[in-house]
Short mmCIF file of C-alpha atoms in Angstrom, two decimals:
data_model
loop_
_atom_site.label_atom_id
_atom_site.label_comp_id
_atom_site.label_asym_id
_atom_site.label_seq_id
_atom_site.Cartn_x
_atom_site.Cartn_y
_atom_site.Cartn_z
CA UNK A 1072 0.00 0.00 0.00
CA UNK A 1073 2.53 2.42 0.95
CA UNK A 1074 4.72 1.10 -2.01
CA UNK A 1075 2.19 1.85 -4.22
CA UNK A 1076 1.12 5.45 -2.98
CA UNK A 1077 4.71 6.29 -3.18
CA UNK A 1078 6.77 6.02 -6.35
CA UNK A 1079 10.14 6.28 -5.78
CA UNK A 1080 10.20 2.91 -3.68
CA UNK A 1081 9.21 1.30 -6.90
CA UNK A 1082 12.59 0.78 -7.93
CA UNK A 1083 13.30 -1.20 -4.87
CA UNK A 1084 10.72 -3.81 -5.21
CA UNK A 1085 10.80 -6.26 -7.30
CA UNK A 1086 7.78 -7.24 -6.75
CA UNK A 1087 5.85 -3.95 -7.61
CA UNK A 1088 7.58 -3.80 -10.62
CA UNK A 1089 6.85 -7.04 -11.94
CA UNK A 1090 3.10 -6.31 -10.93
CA UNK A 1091 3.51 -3.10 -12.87
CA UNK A 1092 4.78 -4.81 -15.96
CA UNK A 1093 2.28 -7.80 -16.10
CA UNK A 1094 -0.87 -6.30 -14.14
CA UNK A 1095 -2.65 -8.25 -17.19
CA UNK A 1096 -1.33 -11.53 -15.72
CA UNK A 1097 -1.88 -11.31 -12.23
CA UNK A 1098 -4.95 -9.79 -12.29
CA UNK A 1099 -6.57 -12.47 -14.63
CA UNK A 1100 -4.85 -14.86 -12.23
CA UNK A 1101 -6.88 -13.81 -9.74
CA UNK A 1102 -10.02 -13.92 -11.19
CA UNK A 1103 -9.58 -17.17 -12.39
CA UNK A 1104 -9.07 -18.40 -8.62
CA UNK A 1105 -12.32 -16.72 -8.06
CA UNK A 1106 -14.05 -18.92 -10.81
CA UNK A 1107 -12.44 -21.98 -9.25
CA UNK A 1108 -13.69 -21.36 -6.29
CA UNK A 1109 -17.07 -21.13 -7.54
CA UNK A 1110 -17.02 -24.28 -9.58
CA UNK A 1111 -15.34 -26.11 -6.62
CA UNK A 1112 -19.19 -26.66 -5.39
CA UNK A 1113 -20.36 -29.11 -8.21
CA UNK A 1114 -16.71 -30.68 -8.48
CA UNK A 1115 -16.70 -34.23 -7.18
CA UNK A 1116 -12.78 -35.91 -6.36
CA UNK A 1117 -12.86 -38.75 -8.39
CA UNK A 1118 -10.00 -41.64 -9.15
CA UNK A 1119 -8.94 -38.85 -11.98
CA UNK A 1120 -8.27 -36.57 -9.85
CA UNK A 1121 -6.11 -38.46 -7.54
CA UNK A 1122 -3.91 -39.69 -9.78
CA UNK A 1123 -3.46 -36.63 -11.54
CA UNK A 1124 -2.55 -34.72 -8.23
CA UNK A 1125 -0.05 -37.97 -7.25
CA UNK A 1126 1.88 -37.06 -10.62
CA UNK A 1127 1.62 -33.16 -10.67
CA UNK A 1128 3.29 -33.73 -7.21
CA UNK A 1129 5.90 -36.49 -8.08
CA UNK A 1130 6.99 -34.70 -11.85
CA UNK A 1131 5.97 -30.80 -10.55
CA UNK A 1132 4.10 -31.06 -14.31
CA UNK A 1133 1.11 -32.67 -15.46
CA UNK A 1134 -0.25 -33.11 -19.48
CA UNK A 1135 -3.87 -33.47 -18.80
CA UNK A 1136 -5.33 -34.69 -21.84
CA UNK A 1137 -8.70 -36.62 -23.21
CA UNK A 1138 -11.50 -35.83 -25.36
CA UNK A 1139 -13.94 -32.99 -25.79
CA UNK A 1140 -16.06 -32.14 -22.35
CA UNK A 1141 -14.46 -35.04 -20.49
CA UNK A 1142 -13.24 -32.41 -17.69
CA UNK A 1143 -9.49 -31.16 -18.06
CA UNK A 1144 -10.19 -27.71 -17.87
CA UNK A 1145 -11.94 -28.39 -14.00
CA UNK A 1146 -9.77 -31.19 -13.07
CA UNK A 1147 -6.82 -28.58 -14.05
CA UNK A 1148 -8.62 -25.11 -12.27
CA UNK A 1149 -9.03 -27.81 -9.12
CA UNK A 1150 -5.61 -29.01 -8.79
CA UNK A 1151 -4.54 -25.71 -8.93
CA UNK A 1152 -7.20 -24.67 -6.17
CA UNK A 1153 -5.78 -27.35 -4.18
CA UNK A 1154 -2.01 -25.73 -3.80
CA UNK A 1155 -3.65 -22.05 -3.73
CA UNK A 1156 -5.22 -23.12 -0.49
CA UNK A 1157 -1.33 -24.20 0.40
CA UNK A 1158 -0.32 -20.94 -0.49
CA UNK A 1159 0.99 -21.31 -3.80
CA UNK A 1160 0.26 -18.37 -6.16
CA UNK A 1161 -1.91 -19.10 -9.37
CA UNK A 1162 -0.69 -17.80 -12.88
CA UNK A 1163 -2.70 -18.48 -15.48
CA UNK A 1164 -1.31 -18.49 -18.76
CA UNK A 1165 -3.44 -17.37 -22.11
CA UNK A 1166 -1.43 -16.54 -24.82
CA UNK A 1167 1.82 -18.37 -24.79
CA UNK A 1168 4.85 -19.13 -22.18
CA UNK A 1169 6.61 -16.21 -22.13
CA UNK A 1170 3.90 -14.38 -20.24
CA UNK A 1171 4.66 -17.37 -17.10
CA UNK A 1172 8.53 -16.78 -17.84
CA UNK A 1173 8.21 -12.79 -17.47
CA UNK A 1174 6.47 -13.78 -13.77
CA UNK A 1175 8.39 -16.28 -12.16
CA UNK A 1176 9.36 -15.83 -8.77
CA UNK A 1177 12.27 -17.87 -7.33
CA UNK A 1178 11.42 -17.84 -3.97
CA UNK A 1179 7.79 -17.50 -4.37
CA UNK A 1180 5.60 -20.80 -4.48
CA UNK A 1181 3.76 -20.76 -7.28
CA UNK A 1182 2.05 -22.98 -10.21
CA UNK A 1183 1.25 -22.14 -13.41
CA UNK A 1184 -1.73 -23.23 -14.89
CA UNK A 1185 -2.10 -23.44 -19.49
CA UNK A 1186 -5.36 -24.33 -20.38
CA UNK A 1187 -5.22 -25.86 -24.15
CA UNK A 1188 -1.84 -24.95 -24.70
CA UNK A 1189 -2.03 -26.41 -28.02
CA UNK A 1190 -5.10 -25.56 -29.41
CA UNK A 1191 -4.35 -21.75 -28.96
CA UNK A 1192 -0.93 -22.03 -30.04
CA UNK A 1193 -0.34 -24.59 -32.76
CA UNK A 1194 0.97 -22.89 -35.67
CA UNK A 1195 3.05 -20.97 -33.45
CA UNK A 1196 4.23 -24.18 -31.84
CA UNK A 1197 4.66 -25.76 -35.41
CA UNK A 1198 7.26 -23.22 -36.25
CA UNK A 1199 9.32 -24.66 -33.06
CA UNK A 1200 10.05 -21.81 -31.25
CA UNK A 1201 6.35 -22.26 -29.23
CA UNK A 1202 6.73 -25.37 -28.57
CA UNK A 1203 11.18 -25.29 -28.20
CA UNK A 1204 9.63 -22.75 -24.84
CA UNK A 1205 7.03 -25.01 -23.53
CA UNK A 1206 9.69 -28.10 -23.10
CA UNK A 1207 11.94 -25.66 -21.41
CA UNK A 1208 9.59 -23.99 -18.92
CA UNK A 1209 8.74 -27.52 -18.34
CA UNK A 1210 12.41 -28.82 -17.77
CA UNK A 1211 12.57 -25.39 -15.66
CA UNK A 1212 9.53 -26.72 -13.43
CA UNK A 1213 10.49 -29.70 -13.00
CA UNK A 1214 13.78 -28.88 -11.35
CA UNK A 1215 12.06 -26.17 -8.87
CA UNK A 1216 10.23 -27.96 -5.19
CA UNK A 1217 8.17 -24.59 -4.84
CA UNK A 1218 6.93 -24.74 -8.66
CA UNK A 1219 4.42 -26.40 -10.39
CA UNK A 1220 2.97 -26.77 -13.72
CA UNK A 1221 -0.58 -27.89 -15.40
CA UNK A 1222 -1.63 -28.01 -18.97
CA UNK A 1223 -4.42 -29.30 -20.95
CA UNK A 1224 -5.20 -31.03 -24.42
CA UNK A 1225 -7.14 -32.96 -26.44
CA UNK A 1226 -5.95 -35.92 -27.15
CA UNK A 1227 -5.78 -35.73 -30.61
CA UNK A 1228 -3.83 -32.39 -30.65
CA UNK A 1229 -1.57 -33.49 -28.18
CA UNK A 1230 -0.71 -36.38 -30.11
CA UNK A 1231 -0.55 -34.05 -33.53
CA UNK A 1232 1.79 -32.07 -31.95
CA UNK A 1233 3.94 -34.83 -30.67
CA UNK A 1234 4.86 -36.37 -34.18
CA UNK A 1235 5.02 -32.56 -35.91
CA UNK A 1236 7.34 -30.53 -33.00
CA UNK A 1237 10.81 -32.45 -32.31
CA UNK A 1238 11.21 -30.36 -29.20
CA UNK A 1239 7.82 -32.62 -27.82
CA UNK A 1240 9.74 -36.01 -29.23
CA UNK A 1241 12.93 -35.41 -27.46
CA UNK A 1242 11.42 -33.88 -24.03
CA UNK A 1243 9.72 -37.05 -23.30
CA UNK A 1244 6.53 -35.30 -22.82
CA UNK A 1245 4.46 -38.69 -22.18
CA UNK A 1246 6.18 -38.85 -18.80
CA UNK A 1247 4.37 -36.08 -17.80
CA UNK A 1248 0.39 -37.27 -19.46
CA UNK A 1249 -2.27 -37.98 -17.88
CA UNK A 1250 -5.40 -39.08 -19.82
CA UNK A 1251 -8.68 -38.79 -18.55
CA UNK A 1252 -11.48 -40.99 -19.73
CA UNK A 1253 -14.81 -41.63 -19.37
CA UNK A 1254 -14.63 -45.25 -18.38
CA UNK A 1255 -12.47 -44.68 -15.00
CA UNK A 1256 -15.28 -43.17 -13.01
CA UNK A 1257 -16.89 -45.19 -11.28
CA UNK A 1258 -21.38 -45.41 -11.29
CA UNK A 1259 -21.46 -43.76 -8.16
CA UNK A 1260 -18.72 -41.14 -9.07
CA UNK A 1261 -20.72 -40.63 -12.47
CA UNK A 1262 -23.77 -40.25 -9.83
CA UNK A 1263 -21.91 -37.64 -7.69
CA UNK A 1264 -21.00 -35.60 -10.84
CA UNK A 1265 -25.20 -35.55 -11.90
CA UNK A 1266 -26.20 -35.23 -8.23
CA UNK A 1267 -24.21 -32.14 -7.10
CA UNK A 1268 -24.64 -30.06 -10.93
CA UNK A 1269 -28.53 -30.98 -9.90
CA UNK A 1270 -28.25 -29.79 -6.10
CA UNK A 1271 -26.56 -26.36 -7.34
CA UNK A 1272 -28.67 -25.40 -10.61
CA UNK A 1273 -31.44 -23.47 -10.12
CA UNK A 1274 -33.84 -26.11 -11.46
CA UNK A 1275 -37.50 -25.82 -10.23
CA UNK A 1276 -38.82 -29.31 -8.43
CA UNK A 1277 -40.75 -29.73 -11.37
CA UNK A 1278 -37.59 -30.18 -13.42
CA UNK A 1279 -36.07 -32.39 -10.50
CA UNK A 1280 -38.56 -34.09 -10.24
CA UNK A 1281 -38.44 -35.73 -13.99
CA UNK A 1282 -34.96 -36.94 -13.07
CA UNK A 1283 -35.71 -38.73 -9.56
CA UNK A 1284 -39.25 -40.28 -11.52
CA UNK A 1285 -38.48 -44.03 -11.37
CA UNK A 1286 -34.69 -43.69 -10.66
CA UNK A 1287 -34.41 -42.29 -14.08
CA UNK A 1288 -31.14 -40.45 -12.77
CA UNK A 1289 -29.75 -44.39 -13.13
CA UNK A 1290 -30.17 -44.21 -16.62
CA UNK A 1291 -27.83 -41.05 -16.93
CA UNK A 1292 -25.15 -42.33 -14.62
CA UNK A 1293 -24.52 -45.55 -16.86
CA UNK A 1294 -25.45 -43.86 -20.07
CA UNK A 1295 -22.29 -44.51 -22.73
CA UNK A 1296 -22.34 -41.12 -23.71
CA UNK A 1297 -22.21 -39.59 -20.18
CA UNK A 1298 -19.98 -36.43 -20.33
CA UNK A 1299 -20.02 -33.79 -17.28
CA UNK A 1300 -19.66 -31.25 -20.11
CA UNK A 1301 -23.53 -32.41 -21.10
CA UNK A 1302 -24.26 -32.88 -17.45
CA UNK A 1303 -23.79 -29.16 -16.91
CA UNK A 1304 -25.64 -28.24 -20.04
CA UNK A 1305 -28.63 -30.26 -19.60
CA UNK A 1306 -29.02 -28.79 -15.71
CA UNK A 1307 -28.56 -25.44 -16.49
CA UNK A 1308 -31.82 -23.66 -16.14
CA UNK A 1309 -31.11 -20.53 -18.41
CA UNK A 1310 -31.35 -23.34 -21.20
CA UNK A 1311 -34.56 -24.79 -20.45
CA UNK A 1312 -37.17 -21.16 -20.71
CA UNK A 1313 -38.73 -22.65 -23.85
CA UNK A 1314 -39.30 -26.52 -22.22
CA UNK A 1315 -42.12 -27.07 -19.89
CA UNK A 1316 -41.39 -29.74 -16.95
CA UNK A 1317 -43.40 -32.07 -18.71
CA UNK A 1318 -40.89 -32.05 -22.10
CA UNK A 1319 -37.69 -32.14 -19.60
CA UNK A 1320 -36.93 -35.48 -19.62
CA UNK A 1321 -37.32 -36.43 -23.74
#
């Protein structure tokens, strides 16, 4: 506070500097632990997320990747929720690495958090110098105990990338993967997921009530297309203005 009011101590902190440089970074960092916080109430901790959080912690990186709507952007935003609460600092990354590299602290905990980090930067990455800068923040990372670092993929572009980019061949990126799919939760944990988007929409009984109706919710829980990205759409209530209670369930 007193920093800030008065600008000739600027010089002397490093830390108001860097804030001054990349006030973009850190204050969309903060927002985004905001939104995790809020999300945190319809997350369930499945086997996914226990295995991812056992890697992040053993490699300092994890490469969450799977298909479309499967969960990698909450399973990431959570994980990183998890080592706020620790104290870490979130940085979330949006355009490409060097925005992480211009903010790392030494001796500040922190972890660093690239959501698609493919799919926004692939012909950048194609040219190698994106992706030459991803496998050394990662190498970087991985050699730090108060750093960490989580990305996300689809499978498919992760595995694009892998045979187009050398830099991704010789890091040995694979060590660092973890694929989520659809057939490692459990009935109950596919339950949990349907159960707690249901508790915290703002669906009238009526709606509710077409879902409990002969332990229809069973139906949804084994269903072979069951995706928490369509669990969240079919629950949301700002969707359903034009269906009556009676349509819900078709």
């Amino acid at each position: 506070e007193i920093e800030r009011k008065h600008y000739k101590l600027w010089l002397c902190s490093t830390i108001v500097m860097q804030r001054l440089f990349a006030n973009d970074v850190f204050g969309r960092s903060e927002f985004k632990v905001k939104e995790c916080i809020e999300s945190s109430r319809r997350y369930v901790v499945t086997e996914n997320h226990t295995q991812a959080l056992h890697q992040l912690e053993t490699l300092k990186v994890a490469i969450l990747t799977g298909e479309p709507g499967i969960g990698k952007t909450t399973l990431a935003e959570q994980l990183c929720l998890k080592y706020v609460t620790e104290g870490f600092e979130l940085v979330e990354i949006s355009k490409d690495i060097s925005e992480a590299e211009g903010v790392l602290l030494p001796d500040t905990k922190q972890i660093f958090l690239f959501d698609d980090f493919l799919g926004q930067n692939y012909l950048d990455a194609l040219s190698g110098h994106e992706g030459k800068s991803i496998t050394r923040f990662i190498r970087r990372i991985a050699s730090e105990q108060n750093k960490r670092f989580v990305l996300t993929s689809r499978s498919t572009i992760l595995n694009q990338g892998k045979a187009l980019i050398g830099s991704f061949q010789h890091a040995n990126l694979a060590r660092n993967e973890y694929e989520l799919r659809i057939d490692k939760l459990t009935t109950l944990e596919r339950a949990t997921i349907l159960y707690n988007h249901i508790f915290h929409s703002e669906l009238s009984d009526d709606y509710k009530d077409g879902i409990y109706l002969n332990r229809r919710y069973r139906l949804i829980a084994k269903h072979k297309n069951f995706n928490p990205r369509l669990i969240s759409y079919i629950t949301g209530a700002a969707r359903l203005n034009a269906l009556t209670p009676l349509d819900y369930w078709d």
